[in-house]
Coordinates of C-alpha atoms and ligand atoms in Angstrom, one line a residue:
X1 CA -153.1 -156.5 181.0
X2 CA -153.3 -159.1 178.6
X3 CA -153.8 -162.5 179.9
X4 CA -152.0 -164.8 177.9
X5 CA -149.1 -163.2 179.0
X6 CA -150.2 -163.1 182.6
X7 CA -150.5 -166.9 182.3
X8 CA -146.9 -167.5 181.0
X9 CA -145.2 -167.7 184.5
X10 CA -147.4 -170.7 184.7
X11 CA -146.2 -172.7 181.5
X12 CA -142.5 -172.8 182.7
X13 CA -143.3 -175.6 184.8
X14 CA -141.2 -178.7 185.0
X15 CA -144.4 -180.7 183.5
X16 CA -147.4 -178.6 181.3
X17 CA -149.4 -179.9 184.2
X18 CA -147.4 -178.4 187.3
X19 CA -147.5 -175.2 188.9
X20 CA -144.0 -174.2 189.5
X21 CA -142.5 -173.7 192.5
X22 CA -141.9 -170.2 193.7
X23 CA -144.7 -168.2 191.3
X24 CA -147.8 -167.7 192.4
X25 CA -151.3 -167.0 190.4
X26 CA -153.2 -164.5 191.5
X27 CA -156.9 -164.0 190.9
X28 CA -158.5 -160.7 191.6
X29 CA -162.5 -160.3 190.7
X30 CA -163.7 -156.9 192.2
X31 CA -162.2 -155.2 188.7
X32 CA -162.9 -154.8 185.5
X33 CA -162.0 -156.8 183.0
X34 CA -163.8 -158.9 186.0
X35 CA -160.7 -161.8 185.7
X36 CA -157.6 -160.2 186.2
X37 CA -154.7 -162.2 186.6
X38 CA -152.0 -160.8 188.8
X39 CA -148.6 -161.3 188.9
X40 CA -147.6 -161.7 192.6
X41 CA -145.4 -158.8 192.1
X42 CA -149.0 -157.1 192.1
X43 CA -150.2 -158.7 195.0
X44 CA -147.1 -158.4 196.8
X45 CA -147.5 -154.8 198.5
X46 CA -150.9 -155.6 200.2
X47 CA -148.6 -157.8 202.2
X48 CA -146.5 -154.9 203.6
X49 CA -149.8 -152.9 205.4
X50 CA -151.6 -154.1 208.4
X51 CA -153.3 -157.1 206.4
X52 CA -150.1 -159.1 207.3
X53 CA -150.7 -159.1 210.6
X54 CA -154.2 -160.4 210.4
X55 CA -154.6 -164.0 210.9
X56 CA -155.7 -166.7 208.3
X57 CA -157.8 -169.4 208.8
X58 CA -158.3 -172.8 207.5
X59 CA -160.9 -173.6 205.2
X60 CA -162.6 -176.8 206.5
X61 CA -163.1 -179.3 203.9
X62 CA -160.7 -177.5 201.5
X63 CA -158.4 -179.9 200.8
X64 CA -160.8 -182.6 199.8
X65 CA -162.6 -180.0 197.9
X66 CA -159.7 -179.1 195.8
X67 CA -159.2 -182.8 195.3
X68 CA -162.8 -183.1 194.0
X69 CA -162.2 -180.3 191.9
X70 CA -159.3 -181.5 190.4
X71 CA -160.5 -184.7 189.5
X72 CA -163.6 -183.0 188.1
X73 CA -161.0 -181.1 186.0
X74 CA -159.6 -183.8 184.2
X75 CA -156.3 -182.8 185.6
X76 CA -153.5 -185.7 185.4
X77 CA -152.3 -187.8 187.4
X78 CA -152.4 -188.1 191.4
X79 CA -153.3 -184.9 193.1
X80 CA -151.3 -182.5 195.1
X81 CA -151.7 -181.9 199.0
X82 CA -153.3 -178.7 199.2
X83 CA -153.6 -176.0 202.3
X84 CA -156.3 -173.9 201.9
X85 CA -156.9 -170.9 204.2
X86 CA -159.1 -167.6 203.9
X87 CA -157.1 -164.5 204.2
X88 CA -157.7 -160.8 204.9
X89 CA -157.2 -159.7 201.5
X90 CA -158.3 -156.0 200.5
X91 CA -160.3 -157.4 197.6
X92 CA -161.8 -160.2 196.4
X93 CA -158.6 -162.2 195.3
X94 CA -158.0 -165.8 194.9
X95 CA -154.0 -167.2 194.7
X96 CA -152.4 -170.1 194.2
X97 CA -148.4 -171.4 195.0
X98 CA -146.3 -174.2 195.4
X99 CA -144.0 -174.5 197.8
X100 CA -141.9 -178.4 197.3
X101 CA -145.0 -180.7 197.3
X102 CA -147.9 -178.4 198.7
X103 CA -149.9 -176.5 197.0
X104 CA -150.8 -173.4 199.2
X105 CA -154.2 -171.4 197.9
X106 CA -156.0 -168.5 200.2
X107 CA -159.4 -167.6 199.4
X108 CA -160.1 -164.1 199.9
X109 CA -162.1 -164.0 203.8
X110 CA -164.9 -162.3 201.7
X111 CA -165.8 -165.8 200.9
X112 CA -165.8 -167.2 204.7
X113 CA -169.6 -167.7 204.3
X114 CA -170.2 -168.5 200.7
X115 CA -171.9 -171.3 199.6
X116 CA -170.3 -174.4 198.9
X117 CA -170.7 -174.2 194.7
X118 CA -169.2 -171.0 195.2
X119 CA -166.1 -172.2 196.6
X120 CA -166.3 -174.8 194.3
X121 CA -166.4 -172.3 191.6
X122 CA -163.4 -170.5 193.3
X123 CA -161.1 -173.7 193.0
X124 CA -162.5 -174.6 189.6
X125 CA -161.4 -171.1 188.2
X126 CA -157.5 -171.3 190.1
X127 CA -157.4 -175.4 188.7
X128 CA -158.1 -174.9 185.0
X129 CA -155.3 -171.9 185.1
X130 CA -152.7 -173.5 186.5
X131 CA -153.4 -177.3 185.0
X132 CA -155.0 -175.4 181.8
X133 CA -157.9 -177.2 181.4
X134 CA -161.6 -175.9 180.8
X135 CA -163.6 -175.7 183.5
X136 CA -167.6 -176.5 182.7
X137 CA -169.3 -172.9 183.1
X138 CA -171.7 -174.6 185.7
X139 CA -168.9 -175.3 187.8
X140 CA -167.0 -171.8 188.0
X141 CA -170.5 -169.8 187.4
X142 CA -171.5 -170.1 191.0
X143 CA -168.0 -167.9 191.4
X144 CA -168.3 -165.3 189.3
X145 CA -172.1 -164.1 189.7
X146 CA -170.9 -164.2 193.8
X147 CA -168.2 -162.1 192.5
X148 CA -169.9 -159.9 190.3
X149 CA -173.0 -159.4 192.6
X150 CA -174.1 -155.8 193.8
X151 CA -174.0 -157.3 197.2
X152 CA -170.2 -158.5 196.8
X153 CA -169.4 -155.4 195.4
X154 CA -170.7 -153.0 198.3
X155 CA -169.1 -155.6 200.8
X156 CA -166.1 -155.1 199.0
X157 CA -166.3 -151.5 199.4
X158 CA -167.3 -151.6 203.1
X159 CA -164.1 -153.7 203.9
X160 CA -161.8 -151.6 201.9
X161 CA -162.6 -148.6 203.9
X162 CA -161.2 -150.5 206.8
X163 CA -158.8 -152.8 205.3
X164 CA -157.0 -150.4 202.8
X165 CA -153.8 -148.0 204.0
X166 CA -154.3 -144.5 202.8
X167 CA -150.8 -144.2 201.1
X168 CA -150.7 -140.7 201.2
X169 CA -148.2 -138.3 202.5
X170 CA -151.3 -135.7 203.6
X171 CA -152.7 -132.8 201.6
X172 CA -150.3 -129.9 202.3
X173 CA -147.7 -130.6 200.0
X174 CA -143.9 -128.5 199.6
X175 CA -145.8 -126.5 197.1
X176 CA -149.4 -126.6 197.4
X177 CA -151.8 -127.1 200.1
X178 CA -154.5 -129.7 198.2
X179 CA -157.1 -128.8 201.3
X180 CA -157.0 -125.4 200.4
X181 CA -157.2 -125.5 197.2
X182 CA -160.4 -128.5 197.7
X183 CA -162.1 -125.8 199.9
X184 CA -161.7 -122.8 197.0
X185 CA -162.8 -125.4 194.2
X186 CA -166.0 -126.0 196.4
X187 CA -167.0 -123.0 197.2
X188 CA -166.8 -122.1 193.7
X189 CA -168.1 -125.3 191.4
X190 CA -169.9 -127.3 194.0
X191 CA -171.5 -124.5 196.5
X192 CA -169.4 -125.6 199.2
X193 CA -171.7 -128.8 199.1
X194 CA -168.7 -131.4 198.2
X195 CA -168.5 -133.2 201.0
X196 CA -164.6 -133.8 201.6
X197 CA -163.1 -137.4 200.8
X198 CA -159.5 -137.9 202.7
X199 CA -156.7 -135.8 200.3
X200 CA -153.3 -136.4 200.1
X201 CA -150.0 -136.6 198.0
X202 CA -149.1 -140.2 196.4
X203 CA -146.1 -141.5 198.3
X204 CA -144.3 -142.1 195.1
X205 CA -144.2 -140.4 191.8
X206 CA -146.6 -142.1 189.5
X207 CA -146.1 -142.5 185.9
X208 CA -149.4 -142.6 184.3
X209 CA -151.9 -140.9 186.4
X210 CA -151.9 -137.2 187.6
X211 CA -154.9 -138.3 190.3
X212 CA -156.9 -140.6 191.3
X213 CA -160.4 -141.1 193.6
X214 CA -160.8 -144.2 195.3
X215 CA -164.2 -144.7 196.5
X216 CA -163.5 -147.9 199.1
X217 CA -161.7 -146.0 201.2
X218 CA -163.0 -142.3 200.1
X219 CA -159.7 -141.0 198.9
X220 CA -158.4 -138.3 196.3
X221 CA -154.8 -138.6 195.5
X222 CA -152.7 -136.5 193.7
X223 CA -149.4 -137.4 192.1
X224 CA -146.3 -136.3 194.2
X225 CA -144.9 -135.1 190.9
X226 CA -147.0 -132.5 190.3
X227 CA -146.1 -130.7 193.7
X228 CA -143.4 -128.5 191.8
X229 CA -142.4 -125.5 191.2
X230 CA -142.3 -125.9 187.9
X231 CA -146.2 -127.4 187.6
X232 CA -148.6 -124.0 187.3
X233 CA -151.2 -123.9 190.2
X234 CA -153.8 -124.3 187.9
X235 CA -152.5 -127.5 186.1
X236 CA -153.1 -128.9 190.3
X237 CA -156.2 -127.3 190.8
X238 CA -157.6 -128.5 187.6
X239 CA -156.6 -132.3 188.8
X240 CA -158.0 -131.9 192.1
X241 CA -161.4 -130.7 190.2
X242 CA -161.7 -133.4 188.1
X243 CA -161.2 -136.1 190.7
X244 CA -163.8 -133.8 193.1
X245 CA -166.2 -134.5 190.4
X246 CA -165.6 -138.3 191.1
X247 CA -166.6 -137.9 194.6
X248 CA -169.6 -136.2 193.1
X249 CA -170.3 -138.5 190.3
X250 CA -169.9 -141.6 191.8
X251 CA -169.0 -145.0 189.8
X252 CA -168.5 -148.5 191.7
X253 CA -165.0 -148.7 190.6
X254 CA -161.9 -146.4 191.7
X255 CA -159.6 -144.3 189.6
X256 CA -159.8 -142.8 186.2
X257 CA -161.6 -145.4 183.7
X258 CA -163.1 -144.5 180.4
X259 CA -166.6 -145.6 182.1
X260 CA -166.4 -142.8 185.1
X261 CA -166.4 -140.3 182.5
X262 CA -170.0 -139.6 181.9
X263 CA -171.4 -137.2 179.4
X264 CA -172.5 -135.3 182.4
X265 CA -169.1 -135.6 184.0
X266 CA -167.7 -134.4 180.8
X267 CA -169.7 -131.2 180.3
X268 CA -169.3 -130.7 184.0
X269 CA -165.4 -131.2 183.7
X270 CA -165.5 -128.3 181.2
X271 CA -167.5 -125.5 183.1
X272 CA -163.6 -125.5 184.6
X273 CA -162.1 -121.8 184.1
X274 CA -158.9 -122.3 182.3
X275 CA -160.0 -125.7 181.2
X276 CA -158.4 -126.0 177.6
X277 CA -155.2 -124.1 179.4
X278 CA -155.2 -126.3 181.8
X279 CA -155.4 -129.6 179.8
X280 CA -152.6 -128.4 177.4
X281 CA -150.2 -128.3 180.5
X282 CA -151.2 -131.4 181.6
X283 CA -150.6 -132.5 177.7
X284 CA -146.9 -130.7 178.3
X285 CA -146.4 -133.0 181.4
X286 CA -147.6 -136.0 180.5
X287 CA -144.4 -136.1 177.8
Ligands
ZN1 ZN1 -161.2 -139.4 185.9

């Protein structure tokens, strides 16, 4: 999404240098573009699943860092009280609200035993969004090599297995049964050798996405929508293989981005029976 427009909410301030009440600026790093700015919207389910009910905690020293931070900044004028707390997040995110004349941040709990500079970085990189000023690359690049490290990443993934609901409504579906149908498409591309990921139905109809794999918590999903009547058995069967040959071809990153596609993926994707029948349906349906 683009970011200027992400940034917007921020701008409607009272002042160009205050954060307004009520809207919140979220951060996520764990995804590629690797700054995403969320709208709270966004964030806002996570809050719904068991994460809610895990406790925060205060960061020590995180007011006076944000302080330092803000001065470092260049930011105007006397600055705000802030609360900072680590929270359970399901990712590496970062967010930032005020509520009358606090500013409330949470640090993702990922960062409970980062280094100082990181945490520096952290606040640098929430500051010079909301007070739009340019933060020095030394100060936020402590941040985002943390963020972007192998070693993040994997302890990203190891929490999500825990930390992230499995939306799903199960794999036997009013129409088709997605563990059958995994257990034929094994046998038959992968010599029954696919080891088998959690399946299940989306909760709600999706708009864009026929399937997806997430690899955090080891998940296929398969849009609701296409357990119809009116969908052919192959169209299903041909979605469920292509997100089988995410489990097998593995990528850091969940769901269907142009980089999980390999070359070998692609020729793989094809040795499909049906596959050009198959893709026109799914052409048909995506209308
Ligand atoms: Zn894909």
């Amino acid at each position: 999404m683009n970011l200027a427009k992400q940034l917007a909410p921020a701008q409607q301030g009272n002042s160009a240098n205050e954060l307004p009440a009520a809207k919140q600026l979220t951060l996520v790093l764990d995804r590629k573009p690797p700054i995403e700015l969320a709208q709270a919207a966004q964030a806002a389910p996570k809050k719904k699943h068991r994460t809610s009910r895990r406790k925060s905690s205060a960061v020590s020293g995180g007011a006076a860092l944000f302080q330092r931070v803000f001065t470092r900044l260049g930011c105007d004028g006397r600055p705000p009280r802030f609360r900072v707390e680590f929270y359970p997040y399901a990712s590496l995110v970062l967010t930032i609200r005020r509520r009358e004349d606090v500013v409330y941040v949470r640090f993702s709990d990922l960062l409970q035993r980062a280094p100082l500079a990181v945490l520096e970085g952290a606040a640098a990189l929430l500051l010079s969004r909301v007070y739009r000023r340019k933060a020095p690359r030394a100060l936020v690049d402590p941040y985002l090599n943390y963020a972007r490290s192998n070693r993040t990443r994997s302890r990203i993934s190891r929490m999500r297995r825990g930390r992230v609901r499995l939306a799903s409504t199960g794999p036997r579906g009013r129409h088709f049964d997605l563990e059958k149908m995994f257990s034929e498409l094994n046998e038959k591309y992968f010599a029954g050798k696919l080891q088998r990921p959690h399946i299940g139905w989306s909760t709600r109809s999706w708009r864009r996405q026929f399937g997806c794999y997430d690899p955090g918590p080891n998940q296929i999903l398969l849009n609701r929508r296409m357990d119809h009547p009116g969908v052919p058995q192959v169209a299903v069967e041909y979605v469920l293989y292509h997100e089988m040959l995410h489990v097998k071809h593995p990528t850091r990153r969940s769901g269907c981005s142009l980089v999980s596609h390999s070359p070998e993926f692609r020729a793989e994707e094809k040795l499909f029976t049906n596959f050009a029948r198959a893709r026109r349906i799914l052409d048909h349906l995506a209308r």
